[in-house]
Amino acid sequence: MPLHLKNLSVLFAIAILFHLKVSAQPISKYRVCFGTAGDNLLVMRSFERGGQSYYLAADAATLTTRLYTAAQLTVTQSTLSQTLAKLHNSAYSRAIAAALQQSYSLQDAGVSHGFAKEKGISLTIDLCPSHKPLDRVIFASLINSFKKVKMPVPVAMSVTGRFMLTHGDDIEWLKSLQKAGDLDITWINHTYNHHFNPGIPLKENFLLEPGTDVNFEILGTETAMLQHGLTPSVFFRFPGLVSDHSLVDKVTAYGLIPVGTDAWLAKGQNAATGSIVLIHGNGNEPVGVKDFIKLLSAQAPEIMNKQWLLYDLSETVEDEFSLNQK
Ligand SMILES: [Zn+2]
């Protein structure tokens, strides 16, 4: 065999092995399953993988999630409303209730501002479907700004199923930054398809498009996240930030907390202390990325003096809704 063909077959073999590794042990029986375990743990989903049963569960106080094997937890199954009632004083229950109250306008439902002990913001980066590569300069700037101050840098990424489908290398790159201790990523469900039609009114657009399979948009995305090695958080971001009351009702029924924004930089909204800032990292919003990098360099002296911080989304929402605000 000529050398270049040999090289090609080696490459093929590597590609197949890589594919097998990623797609090994597919997730099955993924379903909504509510209950409690211990004092603070809210069980949200159950699934099977490689002959083993798992739970996805959230800490109702800290709003962080992780996976457990079935053997690790003793679960008392209940409905979501029973679970919320049991955990009624938790930041989680209070955040869900607040999101439902903020659900009557067509845009920006849910939690759009956090609590910051000092000056600083929480950063959310949306990965809507895109043909362009991930805007990696955002992460390089973040790491460069905070490397002498506080590592890892907390960021929340709203990921779509279709972005994961076509940007496997970008997802692996982000995971490598997390593994290296540079980033601490909270993964937000941003739906699978993220349909948008510029020609139709908002009330029938995005996730409000008639015929949308909301169950697949939510659970299909979570399954894809797990398949890529990402742990879904308790947070959800509506495509286009568009929803109505009944849709917020549907999404919170999955135990998810919708997150809006009070500082979409590309729309000219300014970041203030406690803001949940929104930029797009999918290559389609260079203005927002430029504004964010400008914001970072304007805050550089304060960042160096630890007077301007980036807050973890779970932490800032926890502090906003916790009964014993520090
Ligand atoms: Zn989006």
Coordinates of C-alpha atoms and ligand atoms in Angstrom, one line a residue:
M1 CA 0.0 0.0 0.0
P2 CA 1.4 3.5 -0.9
L3 CA 2.5 5.4 2.2
H4 CA -0.1 8.2 1.9
L5 CA -2.9 5.5 1.8
K6 CA -1.3 3.8 4.8
N7 CA -1.4 7.1 6.7
L8 CA -5.0 7.6 5.7
S9 CA -6.0 4.1 7.0
V10 CA -4.2 4.9 10.3
L11 CA -6.1 8.1 10.5
F12 CA -9.3 6.3 9.8
A13 CA -8.6 3.7 12.5
I14 CA -7.9 6.5 15.0
A15 CA -11.2 8.3 14.0
I16 CA -13.1 5.1 14.4
L17 CA -11.6 4.4 17.8
F18 CA -12.3 7.9 19.0
H19 CA -15.9 7.6 17.8
L20 CA -16.2 4.3 19.6
K21 CA -14.8 5.8 22.8
V22 CA -17.2 8.8 22.7
S23 CA -20.3 6.8 21.7
A24 CA -19.4 3.8 23.9
Q25 CA -21.9 3.1 26.6
P26 CA -24.9 5.0 25.3
I27 CA -27.4 6.4 27.7
S28 CA -30.7 4.6 27.9
K29 CA -34.0 4.9 29.8
Y30 CA -33.3 8.6 30.4
R31 CA -36.3 10.0 32.3
V32 CA -37.7 12.6 34.7
C33 CA -37.7 11.2 38.2
F34 CA -38.2 13.4 41.2
G35 CA -37.5 12.7 44.8
T36 CA -35.3 13.5 47.7
A37 CA -32.2 11.9 49.2
G38 CA -30.9 13.1 52.6
D39 CA -31.7 16.6 53.8
N40 CA -30.9 18.7 50.8
L41 CA -30.6 16.5 47.7
L42 CA -33.2 16.8 45.0
V43 CA -33.2 13.9 42.5
M44 CA -34.2 15.0 39.0
R45 CA -33.5 12.3 36.5
S46 CA -32.6 8.6 36.3
F47 CA -30.9 6.7 33.5
E48 CA -28.8 3.7 32.6
R49 CA -25.4 3.4 31.1
G50 CA -23.1 0.4 30.7
G51 CA -25.4 -1.8 32.8
Q52 CA -25.3 0.7 35.7
S53 CA -28.2 2.9 37.0
Y54 CA -27.6 6.5 37.7
Y55 CA -29.3 9.6 39.2
L56 CA -28.8 13.2 38.3
A57 CA -29.4 15.2 41.5
A58 CA -29.1 18.8 42.7
D59 CA -28.1 20.2 46.0
A60 CA -31.2 22.4 46.9
A61 CA -29.0 24.8 48.9
T62 CA -26.0 25.3 46.6
L63 CA -27.9 24.7 43.3
T64 CA -25.0 22.5 42.0
T65 CA -25.7 19.1 40.3
R66 CA -23.8 15.8 40.0
L67 CA -24.3 12.2 39.0
Y68 CA -24.7 9.4 41.5
T69 CA -24.9 5.7 41.0
A70 CA -28.2 4.3 42.2
A71 CA -26.3 2.5 45.0
Q72 CA -25.0 5.8 46.4
L73 CA -28.4 7.2 47.2
T74 CA -31.5 6.2 49.1
V75 CA -34.2 8.0 47.2
T76 CA -37.7 8.8 48.4
Q77 CA -39.6 9.3 45.2
S78 CA -42.3 12.1 45.1
T79 CA -43.8 14.6 42.7
L80 CA -42.0 17.9 42.0
S81 CA -44.5 19.9 44.0
Q82 CA -44.1 17.6 47.0
T83 CA -40.4 17.9 46.7
L84 CA -40.5 21.7 46.4
A85 CA -42.8 21.8 49.5
K86 CA -40.4 19.6 51.5
L87 CA -37.5 21.9 50.5
H88 CA -39.6 25.1 50.7
N89 CA -37.0 27.1 52.5
S90 CA -34.2 26.2 50.1
A91 CA -32.7 28.6 47.5
Y92 CA -33.8 26.1 44.9
S93 CA -37.5 26.2 45.8
R94 CA -37.4 30.0 46.1
A95 CA -35.7 30.4 42.8
I96 CA -38.3 28.2 41.0
A97 CA -41.1 30.3 42.6
A98 CA -39.4 33.6 41.6
A99 CA -39.0 32.3 38.0
L100 CA -42.7 31.5 37.8
Q101 CA -43.5 35.0 39.0
Q102 CA -41.3 36.5 36.3
S103 CA -43.0 34.6 33.5
Y104 CA -45.7 36.9 32.1
S105 CA -43.7 38.9 29.5
L106 CA -42.6 37.5 26.1
Q107 CA -38.9 38.1 26.8
D108 CA -36.5 37.5 29.7
A109 CA -38.5 35.3 32.0
G110 CA -36.9 33.8 35.0
V111 CA -33.9 34.8 37.1
S112 CA -32.0 37.7 35.5
H113 CA -30.0 39.1 38.4
G114 CA -27.9 37.6 41.1
F115 CA -26.6 38.7 44.5
A116 CA -23.0 39.8 44.5
K117 CA -21.2 40.3 47.9
E118 CA -18.8 42.6 46.2
K119 CA -18.5 44.2 42.8
G120 CA -18.7 41.8 40.0
I121 CA -20.9 39.9 37.6
S122 CA -21.8 36.4 36.5
L123 CA -21.1 35.5 32.9
T124 CA -23.3 33.4 30.7
I125 CA -22.2 32.5 27.2
D126 CA -24.8 31.1 24.7
L127 CA -23.9 28.4 22.2
C128 CA -26.8 28.6 19.8
P129 CA -26.6 26.4 16.6
S130 CA -23.9 27.9 14.4
H131 CA -21.8 27.1 11.3
K132 CA -18.9 29.2 12.8
P133 CA -16.4 27.9 15.3
L134 CA -16.4 28.7 19.0
D135 CA -15.1 32.2 19.7
R136 CA -12.1 31.0 21.7
V137 CA -10.7 34.5 22.3
I138 CA -13.3 35.0 25.0
F139 CA -11.8 32.2 27.1
A140 CA -8.2 33.2 26.4
S141 CA -9.1 36.8 27.6
L142 CA -10.9 35.5 30.7
I143 CA -8.0 33.2 31.7
N144 CA -5.5 35.9 31.0
S145 CA -7.4 38.5 33.2
F146 CA -7.9 36.2 36.2
K147 CA -4.9 33.9 36.2
K148 CA -3.0 35.9 38.9
V149 CA -6.2 36.5 40.9
K150 CA -8.6 33.6 41.1
M151 CA -8.6 30.3 39.2
P152 CA -10.6 28.5 37.9
V153 CA -12.7 31.2 36.2
P154 CA -16.4 30.5 36.6
V155 CA -18.5 30.7 33.4
A156 CA -21.9 29.4 32.6
M157 CA -22.4 28.1 29.0
S158 CA -25.9 27.6 27.5
V159 CA -25.5 24.8 25.1
T160 CA -27.8 23.5 22.3
G161 CA -28.0 20.0 21.0
R162 CA -27.2 21.2 17.5
F163 CA -24.1 23.0 18.6
M164 CA -22.8 19.8 20.2
L165 CA -23.6 17.9 17.1
T166 CA -21.3 20.0 14.9
H167 CA -18.7 21.3 17.4
G168 CA -17.4 18.2 19.1
D169 CA -13.8 19.6 19.0
D170 CA -14.8 22.9 20.6
I171 CA -16.6 21.0 23.4
E172 CA -13.6 18.8 24.0
W173 CA -11.4 22.0 24.1
L174 CA -13.7 23.5 26.7
K175 CA -13.5 20.3 28.7
S176 CA -9.7 20.3 28.6
L177 CA -9.7 23.9 30.0
Q178 CA -11.9 22.7 32.8
K179 CA -9.7 19.7 33.4
A180 CA -6.6 21.9 33.5
G181 CA -8.2 24.0 36.3
D182 CA -8.6 27.1 34.1
L183 CA -12.4 27.2 33.8
D184 CA -15.2 26.1 36.0
I185 CA -18.2 25.6 33.7
T186 CA -21.8 25.4 34.6
W187 CA -23.7 23.8 31.7
I188 CA -27.1 25.4 31.0
N189 CA -29.7 23.6 28.8
H190 CA -30.5 25.9 25.8
T191 CA -32.7 23.3 24.0
Y192 CA -31.8 21.0 21.2
N193 CA -32.9 22.7 18.0
H194 CA -33.3 26.4 18.9
H195 CA -35.6 27.0 16.0
F196 CA -35.8 30.7 14.9
N197 CA -37.7 32.2 12.0
P198 CA -37.0 35.9 11.5
G199 CA -40.3 36.3 9.6
I200 CA -42.7 35.4 12.3
P201 CA -43.8 37.2 15.5
L202 CA -42.1 36.3 18.8
K203 CA -45.3 34.7 20.3
E204 CA -45.0 31.9 17.7
N205 CA -41.2 31.9 17.4
F206 CA -38.3 30.0 19.1
L207 CA -39.7 27.5 21.6
L208 CA -43.2 28.9 21.2
E209 CA -43.2 27.7 17.6
P210 CA -46.4 25.6 17.1
G211 CA -45.6 21.8 17.0
T212 CA -42.5 22.1 19.2
D213 CA -41.7 18.9 21.1
V214 CA -40.7 20.5 24.4
N215 CA -40.0 17.2 26.0
F216 CA -37.4 16.3 23.4
E217 CA -36.0 19.9 23.4
I218 CA -35.2 19.5 27.1
L219 CA -34.4 15.8 27.6
G220 CA -32.8 15.3 24.2
T221 CA -30.3 18.1 25.1
E222 CA -29.6 16.7 28.5
T223 CA -28.9 13.3 27.0
A224 CA -26.6 14.8 24.5
M225 CA -24.8 16.7 27.2
L226 CA -24.2 13.5 29.2
Q227 CA -23.1 11.7 26.1
H228 CA -20.4 14.5 25.7
G229 CA -19.4 14.1 29.3
L230 CA -21.1 17.4 30.5
T231 CA -23.3 17.4 33.6
P232 CA -26.5 19.3 33.1
S233 CA -27.1 22.0 35.8
V234 CA -30.5 23.1 37.2
F235 CA -30.5 26.0 34.8
F236 CA -32.3 26.5 31.5
R237 CA -32.1 29.4 29.0
F238 CA -34.9 30.0 26.6
P239 CA -33.8 30.4 23.0
G240 CA -34.0 34.1 22.1
L241 CA -35.1 34.6 25.8
V242 CA -38.6 34.1 24.4
S243 CA -41.4 32.4 26.4
D244 CA -44.8 32.8 27.8
H245 CA -46.3 31.8 31.2
S246 CA -47.5 28.4 30.1
L247 CA -44.1 27.6 28.6
V248 CA -42.3 28.7 31.8
D249 CA -44.8 26.4 33.7
K250 CA -43.8 23.5 31.4
V251 CA -40.0 24.1 31.8
T252 CA -40.1 24.5 35.6
A253 CA -42.1 21.2 35.7
Y254 CA -38.8 19.6 34.7
G255 CA -37.2 21.0 37.8
L256 CA -35.3 23.6 35.8
I257 CA -34.7 27.3 36.7
P258 CA -35.0 29.6 33.7
V259 CA -32.2 32.2 33.6
G260 CA -32.6 35.5 31.8
T261 CA -30.2 38.4 31.6
D262 CA -30.2 42.0 32.7
A263 CA -27.0 42.8 30.6
W264 CA -27.1 41.5 27.0
L265 CA -24.0 43.4 26.0
A266 CA -24.6 43.4 22.2
K267 CA -28.0 45.0 22.8
G268 CA -26.3 47.9 24.6
Q269 CA -27.3 46.8 28.1
N270 CA -24.6 47.6 30.7
A271 CA -23.3 45.2 33.3
A272 CA -23.8 46.3 36.9
T273 CA -22.9 44.6 40.2
G274 CA -24.8 41.2 40.4
S275 CA -25.7 41.3 36.7
I276 CA -26.2 38.0 34.8
V277 CA -24.3 39.1 31.6
L278 CA -25.1 37.5 28.3
I279 CA -22.7 37.2 25.3
H280 CA -22.8 34.7 22.4
G281 CA -19.8 32.4 22.0
N282 CA -20.9 30.7 18.8
G283 CA -19.1 33.2 16.4
N284 CA -22.3 35.0 15.5
E285 CA -22.1 38.0 17.9
P286 CA -18.6 39.7 17.5
V287 CA -20.0 43.0 19.0
G288 CA -20.9 41.3 22.3
V289 CA -17.6 39.6 22.5
K290 CA -15.7 42.9 21.8
D291 CA -17.8 44.6 24.4
F292 CA -17.0 41.9 27.0
I293 CA -13.3 42.1 26.3
K294 CA -13.5 45.9 26.6
L295 CA -15.3 45.4 30.0
L296 CA -12.6 43.1 31.2
S297 CA -9.8 45.5 30.3
A298 CA -11.7 48.5 31.8
Q299 CA -12.0 46.5 35.1
A300 CA -8.4 45.2 34.9
P301 CA -7.0 47.3 37.8
E302 CA -9.9 46.3 40.0
I303 CA -9.6 42.7 39.0
M304 CA -6.0 42.7 40.0
N305 CA -6.9 44.2 43.4
K306 CA -9.7 41.6 43.8
Q307 CA -12.3 44.3 43.8
W308 CA -14.1 43.1 40.7
L309 CA -15.0 39.4 40.5
L310 CA -16.7 36.8 38.3
Y311 CA -19.3 34.9 40.3
D312 CA -20.3 31.3 39.7
L313 CA -23.9 31.3 38.5
S314 CA -25.1 28.7 41.0
E315 CA -23.5 30.7 43.8
T316 CA -24.9 34.1 42.8
V317 CA -28.4 32.7 42.4
E318 CA -28.0 30.8 45.7
D319 CA -27.1 34.0 47.5
E320 CA -30.0 35.9 45.8
F321 CA -32.6 33.3 47.1
S322 CA -31.0 31.9 50.2
L323 CA -32.8 32.8 53.4
N324 CA -29.6 33.6 55.2
Q325 CA -28.1 36.1 52.8
K326 CA -24.5 36.8 53.8
Ligands
ZN1 ZN -29.6 31.1 21.8

